CSV table of C-alpha atoms in Angstrom, one decimal:
chain,number,residue,atom,x,y,z
A,446,MET,CA,189.4,104.3,151.0
A,447,ASN,CA,187.7,105.6,154.2
A,448,LEU,CA,184.2,105.7,155.2
A,449,ILE,CA,183.4,109.2,154.0
A,450,GLY,CA,185.0,108.3,150.6
A,451,LYS,CA,182.7,105.3,150.4
A,452,ILE,CA,180.0,107.3,151.5
A,453,PHE,CA,180.5,110.1,148.9
A,454,THR,CA,180.6,107.2,146.2
A,455,VAL,CA,177.3,106.0,146.8
A,456,LEU,CA,176.0,109.4,146.9
A,457,ILE,CA,177.3,109.9,143.2
A,458,PHE,CA,175.8,106.7,142.0
A,459,VAL,CA,172.5,107.7,143.5
A,460,MET,CA,172.6,111.0,141.8
A,461,SER,CA,173.5,109.6,138.8
A,462,LEU,CA,170.6,107.3,138.7
A,463,VAL,CA,168.1,110.2,139.8
A,464,PHE,CA,169.7,112.5,136.5
A,465,MET,CA,169.4,109.8,134.3
A,466,ALA,CA,165.8,109.0,135.3
A,467,PHE,CA,164.9,113.0,134.9
A,468,SER,CA,166.6,112.7,131.4
A,469,VAL,CA,164.5,109.8,130.1
A,470,ALA,CA,161.2,111.5,131.5
A,471,VAL,CA,162.1,115.0,129.9
A,472,TYR,CA,162.8,112.9,126.9
A,473,ALA,CA,159.5,111.1,127.0
A,474,THR,CA,157.5,114.5,127.4
A,475,HIS,CA,159.3,116.5,124.5
A,476,LYS,CA,157.1,117.5,121.7
A,477,ASN,CA,158.2,118.3,118.2
A,478,TRP,CA,156.7,121.8,118.0
A,479,LYS,CA,157.8,122.3,114.4
A,480,ASP,CA,155.3,119.3,113.6
A,481,GLU,CA,152.7,120.7,115.9
A,482,ALA,CA,152.7,124.0,114.0
A,483,LYS,CA,152.4,122.2,110.6
A,484,THR,CA,149.6,120.3,112.3
A,485,LEU,CA,147.9,123.4,113.4
A,486,THR,CA,148.4,125.4,110.0
A,487,THR,CA,146.7,122.4,108.3
A,488,THR,CA,144.1,122.4,110.7
A,489,ASN,CA,143.5,126.3,110.2
A,490,GLN,CA,143.4,125.6,106.5
A,491,THR,CA,140.6,123.0,106.8
A,492,LEU,CA,138.5,125.2,109.2
A,493,SER,CA,138.9,128.4,106.7
A,494,SER,CA,138.1,125.9,104.0
A,495,LYS,CA,134.9,124.6,106.1
A,496,ARG,CA,134.0,128.1,106.9
A,497,THR,CA,133.9,129.1,103.4
A,498,GLU,CA,131.6,126.5,102.6
A,499,LEU,CA,129.3,127.0,105.4
A,500,GLU,CA,129.1,130.7,104.7
A,501,GLN,CA,127.9,129.6,100.9
A,502,GLN,CA,125.6,127.0,102.4
A,503,LEU,CA,124.1,129.5,104.4
A,504,GLY,CA,123.9,131.9,101.3
A,505,GLU,CA,121.8,129.2,99.8
A,506,THR,CA,119.5,128.8,102.7
A,507,LYS,CA,118.7,132.5,103.0
A,508,GLN,CA,117.8,132.3,99.4
A,509,MET,CA,115.8,129.3,99.4
A,510,LEU,CA,114.1,130.7,102.5
A,511,GLU,CA,113.1,133.9,100.6
A,512,GLN,CA,111.8,131.9,97.6
A,513,GLU,CA,109.8,129.8,100.4
A,514,ARG,CA,108.3,133.0,102.0
A,515,ALA,CA,107.2,134.5,98.5
A,516,ALA,CA,105.6,131.3,97.6
A,517,ARG,CA,104.1,131.3,100.9
A,518,ARG,CA,102.9,134.6,100.7
A,519,TYR,CA,101.3,133.6,97.2
A,520,ALA,CA,99.8,130.5,98.7
A,521,LEU,CA,98.1,132.5,101.6
A,522,ALA,CA,96.6,134.9,98.9
A,523,ALA,CA,95.1,131.9,96.9
A,524,LEU,CA,93.6,130.5,100.0
A,525,GLU,CA,92.0,133.8,101.0
A,526,VAL,CA,90.3,134.3,97.2
A,527,ARG,CA,89.4,130.3,97.8
A,528,SER,CA,88.1,131.0,101.4
A,529,SER,CA,85.8,133.7,100.1
A,530,GLN,CA,84.4,131.5,97.1
A,531,GLN,CA,83.5,129.0,99.9
A,532,GLU,CA,81.8,131.5,102.2
A,533,ARG,CA,79.5,132.3,99.3
A,534,GLN,CA,78.7,128.4,98.5
A,535,LEU,CA,78.3,128.1,102.0
A,536,ALA,CA,75.4,130.8,102.5
A,537,THR,CA,73.9,129.5,99.3
A,538,GLN,CA,73.9,126.1,100.9
A,539,GLN,CA,72.7,127.2,104.3
A,540,ALA,CA,69.7,128.7,102.5
A,541,SER,CA,69.2,125.4,100.8
A,542,LEU,CA,69.7,123.4,104.0
A,543,ASP,CA,67.0,125.6,106.0
A,544,GLN,CA,64.4,124.9,103.2
A,545,LYS,CA,65.4,121.2,103.4
A,546,VAL,CA,64.9,121.3,107.1
A,547,LYS,CA,61.3,122.8,106.9
A,548,GLU,CA,60.5,120.1,104.5
A,549,LEU,CA,61.9,117.5,106.9
A,550,ASP,CA,60.0,119.0,109.7
A,551,GLN,CA,56.7,118.2,107.3
A,552,LYS,CA,58.0,114.8,106.5
A,553,SER,CA,58.7,113.9,110.2
A,554,ALA,CA,55.0,115.2,111.4
A,555,ALA,CA,53.6,112.7,108.8
A,556,LEU,CA,56.1,110.2,109.8
A,557,ASP,CA,55.2,110.4,113.2
A,558,GLN,CA,51.5,109.7,112.5
A,559,ALA,CA,52.1,106.8,110.4
A,560,SER,CA,54.5,105.5,113.2
A,561,LYS,CA,51.6,105.4,115.7
A,562,VAL,CA,50.0,103.4,113.2
A,563,ALA,CA,52.7,101.0,112.7
A,564,ILE,CA,53.0,100.6,116.7
A,565,ALA,CA,49.3,99.6,116.8
A,566,ALA,CA,49.6,96.9,113.9
A,567,GLU,CA,52.8,95.7,115.6
A,568,THR,CA,51.3,95.3,118.9
A,569,ARG,CA,48.6,93.3,117.2
A,570,ASN,CA,51.1,91.2,115.3
A,571,THR,CA,53.1,90.4,118.5
A,572,GLU,CA,49.9,89.1,120.1
A,573,LEU,CA,49.3,86.9,116.9
A,574,GLU,CA,52.7,85.6,117.0
A,575,ASN,CA,52.5,84.7,120.9
A,576,LYS,CA,49.5,82.8,120.0
A,577,LEU,CA,51.0,81.2,116.9
A,578,GLN,CA,54.5,80.4,119.1
A,579,THR,CA,52.2,78.6,121.8
A,580,ALA,CA,50.3,76.5,119.2
A,581,GLN,CA,53.9,75.5,117.6
A,582,GLN,CA,55.2,74.7,120.9
A,583,ASN,CA,52.3,72.7,121.7
A,584,ARG,CA,52.3,71.0,118.3
A,585,ASP,CA,56.4,70.2,118.9
A,586,ALA,CA,55.7,68.7,122.0
A,587,MET,CA,53.1,66.3,121.1
A,588,PHE,CA,55.2,65.5,118.0
A,589,ALA,CA,58.2,64.8,120.3
A,590,ASN,CA,56.1,62.7,122.5
A,591,VAL,CA,54.8,60.8,119.6
A,592,VAL,CA,58.5,60.4,118.2
A,593,SER,CA,59.8,59.2,121.9
A,594,THR,CA,57.0,57.0,122.0
A,595,SER,CA,57.8,55.6,118.7
A,596,ASP,CA,61.2,55.1,119.5
A,597,ARG,CA,60.6,53.3,122.8
A,598,VAL,CA,58.1,50.9,121.0
A,599,GLN,CA,61.0,50.3,118.4
A,600,THR,CA,63.9,49.8,121.2
A,601,LEU,CA,61.4,47.3,122.8
A,602,GLN,CA,60.6,45.6,119.6
A,603,THR,CA,64.4,45.2,118.9
A,604,ASN,CA,65.4,44.3,122.8
A,605,GLU,CA,62.4,41.4,122.5
A,606,GLU,CA,63.9,40.3,119.1
A,607,ARG,CA,67.3,40.1,120.4
A,608,LEU,CA,66.6,38.6,123.8
A,609,LYS,CA,64.8,35.9,121.6
A,610,GLU,CA,67.8,35.2,119.7
A,611,ARG,CA,69.7,35.3,122.7
A,612,GLU,CA,67.4,32.5,124.5
A,613,GLY,CA,67.9,30.3,121.4
A,614,GLN,CA,71.6,30.6,121.7
A,615,LEU,CA,71.6,29.8,125.6
A,616,ALA,CA,69.3,27.0,124.8
A,617,GLN,CA,71.8,25.6,122.6
A,618,GLN,CA,74.7,26.5,124.8
A,619,THR,CA,72.8,24.6,127.9
A,620,ALA,CA,72.1,21.6,125.7
A,621,ARG,CA,75.9,21.5,124.4
A,622,GLN,CA,77.3,21.7,127.9
A,623,ARG,CA,74.8,19.1,129.3
A,624,ARG,CA,76.2,16.9,126.9
A,625,VAL,CA,79.2,17.4,128.0
A,626,LEU,CA,78.8,17.0,131.7
A,627,ASN,CA,77.1,13.5,130.6
A,628,ALA,CA,79.9,12.4,128.6
A,629,ASN,CA,82.3,13.3,131.7
A,630,GLY,CA,80.1,11.9,134.0
A,631,LEU,CA,79.4,15.1,135.9
A,632,THR,CA,76.4,17.3,136.8
A,633,GLU,CA,75.7,21.0,137.5
A,634,PHE,CA,76.3,20.5,141.2
A,635,THR,CA,79.7,18.8,140.9
A,636,ASN,CA,82.3,20.6,142.7
A,637,VAL,CA,85.2,22.0,140.5
A,638,ASP,CA,86.9,24.3,142.9
A,639,GLY,CA,90.7,23.5,142.7
A,640,VAL,CA,90.7,21.7,139.8
A,641,PRO,CA,93.5,23.2,137.5
A,642,PRO,CA,93.1,23.9,133.6
A,643,LYS,CA,95.0,21.7,131.1
A,644,LEU,CA,98.7,22.9,131.7
A,645,ASP,CA,102.3,21.5,130.7
A,646,GLY,CA,105.9,22.8,131.6
A,647,ARG,CA,109.2,21.6,133.0
A,648,VAL,CA,110.9,20.8,136.2
A,649,THR,CA,113.3,23.8,136.6
A,650,ALA,CA,114.9,22.7,140.0
A,651,ILE,CA,115.3,19.8,142.2
A,652,GLY,CA,115.3,20.6,145.9
A,653,ALA,CA,115.9,18.6,149.2
A,654,ASN,CA,113.3,16.7,151.0
A,655,ASN,CA,111.5,15.5,147.9
A,656,PHE,CA,110.9,19.3,146.6
A,657,VAL,CA,111.0,20.3,143.1
A,658,GLU,CA,110.4,23.6,141.1
A,659,VAL,CA,108.4,23.8,138.0
A,660,SER,CA,107.9,26.3,135.3
A,661,LEU,CA,104.1,26.7,136.0
A,662,GLY,CA,102.4,29.5,138.6
A,663,LYS,CA,99.5,31.5,139.5
A,664,ASP,CA,99.5,33.5,136.3
A,665,ASP,CA,99.0,30.2,134.3
A,666,GLY,CA,96.1,29.1,136.6
A,667,LEU,CA,97.6,26.9,139.2
A,668,SER,CA,97.0,27.2,142.8
A,669,ILE,CA,97.9,25.3,146.0
A,670,GLY,CA,97.0,21.8,146.7
A,671,ASN,CA,96.9,21.1,142.7
A,672,THR,CA,98.6,17.9,141.4
A,673,LEU,CA,100.8,17.4,138.4
A,674,ASP,CA,102.2,14.4,136.9
A,675,ILE,CA,106.1,14.1,135.9
A,676,PHE,CA,107.3,12.1,133.0
A,677,ARG,CA,110.3,11.9,130.5
A,678,GLY,CA,109.0,11.1,127.0
A,679,ASP,CA,106.7,7.9,127.5
A,680,GLN,CA,108.1,7.1,131.1
A,681,TYR,CA,106.1,8.1,133.8
A,682,LEU,CA,108.0,9.0,136.9
A,683,GLY,CA,105.8,10.4,139.6
A,684,ARG,CA,103.4,12.9,141.2
A,685,VAL,CA,104.1,16.2,143.1
A,686,ILE,CA,101.6,18.1,144.9
A,687,ILE,CA,101.9,22.3,144.7
A,688,ARG,CA,102.7,23.5,148.4
A,689,LYS,CA,104.0,27.2,147.1
A,690,VAL,CA,102.7,29.4,144.3
A,691,SER,CA,104.1,32.6,142.4
A,692,PRO,CA,103.2,34.2,139.3
A,693,ASP,CA,105.4,32.1,137.1
A,694,ARG,CA,106.9,29.4,139.2
A,695,SER,CA,105.7,26.9,141.8
A,696,VAL,CA,107.0,24.4,144.2
A,697,GLY,CA,105.7,20.9,144.7
A,698,GLU,CA,106.4,18.0,147.1
A,699,ILE,CA,106.8,14.6,145.4
A,700,GLN,CA,104.4,11.9,146.3
A,701,ARG,CA,106.1,8.5,147.6
A,702,GLU,CA,103.6,6.4,146.6
A,703,TYR,CA,103.3,7.7,143.1
A,704,ARG,CA,107.3,7.9,142.2
A,705,LYS,CA,108.3,5.7,139.4
A,706,GLY,CA,111.7,6.9,139.0
A,707,GLU,CA,114.5,9.7,139.3
A,708,ILE,CA,113.0,13.2,138.8
A,709,LYS,CA,115.6,15.3,136.7
A,710,LYS,CA,115.5,19.0,135.9
A,711,GLY,CA,113.9,19.2,132.5
A,712,ASP,CA,111.4,16.6,132.9
A,713,TYR,CA,108.0,17.5,131.7
A,714,VAL,CA,104.9,18.2,133.9
A,715,SER,CA,101.4,18.5,133.1
A,716,THR,CA,98.0,18.5,134.9
A,717,LYS,CA,96.2,15.7,133.1
A,718,LEU,CA,97.8,13.2,130.9
A,719,GLY,CA,96.3,11.3,128.2
């Protein structure tokens, strides 16, 4: 097959595809006009039935409108009759009102005269009330002064009794403190700064250069320079001087001259033995 034959073959194949696509498109857009006609006939019948129904409703509506118009004309006639009656009643009431206005004017004149008398009486009453209020204020001020003075007197008496009671308590406390000082060979001038409170703890760590850590600190009342005695059971082991304190721990230096044995972790420490 030569070149021209191949070209015609390709063209025929391409045209076949084009016609096939055209056929598919025509089939896709094809409508069944018979079914369409049936649908239109059904729709026309439905619309005709709807039209008949609407015309019937329109006739009923017109009939109801005529009835409402007749009822409205009747109501309007009744309102006109009622309006005429009310106009006659209004005229009668106007005459009565004019008579009452005349009587009211007479009463108003009498009331004005009585009002003048009442204003004069009210003025005198206001003056008397002002005088009475001033007298009451003076009386209240005097009463408040008396009450305040009585309260101060009562307070001073209460304070005096409380101070006397406190004086007796202080005297007893001073006597007890003096007996305690005498029993311990102390006076009120003895220097107790740096004397630690009664504390008990344990050795928590052994350090180098004769330093130990104990479980007592600044929060327990311990301070630098305080001394602690170390013991295990009934055996006295030595004494340390506190060199560094923290809130819950302290570091002390073992005093060689007081050392009586080997100090270990867990040994007891105390500020005062005995």
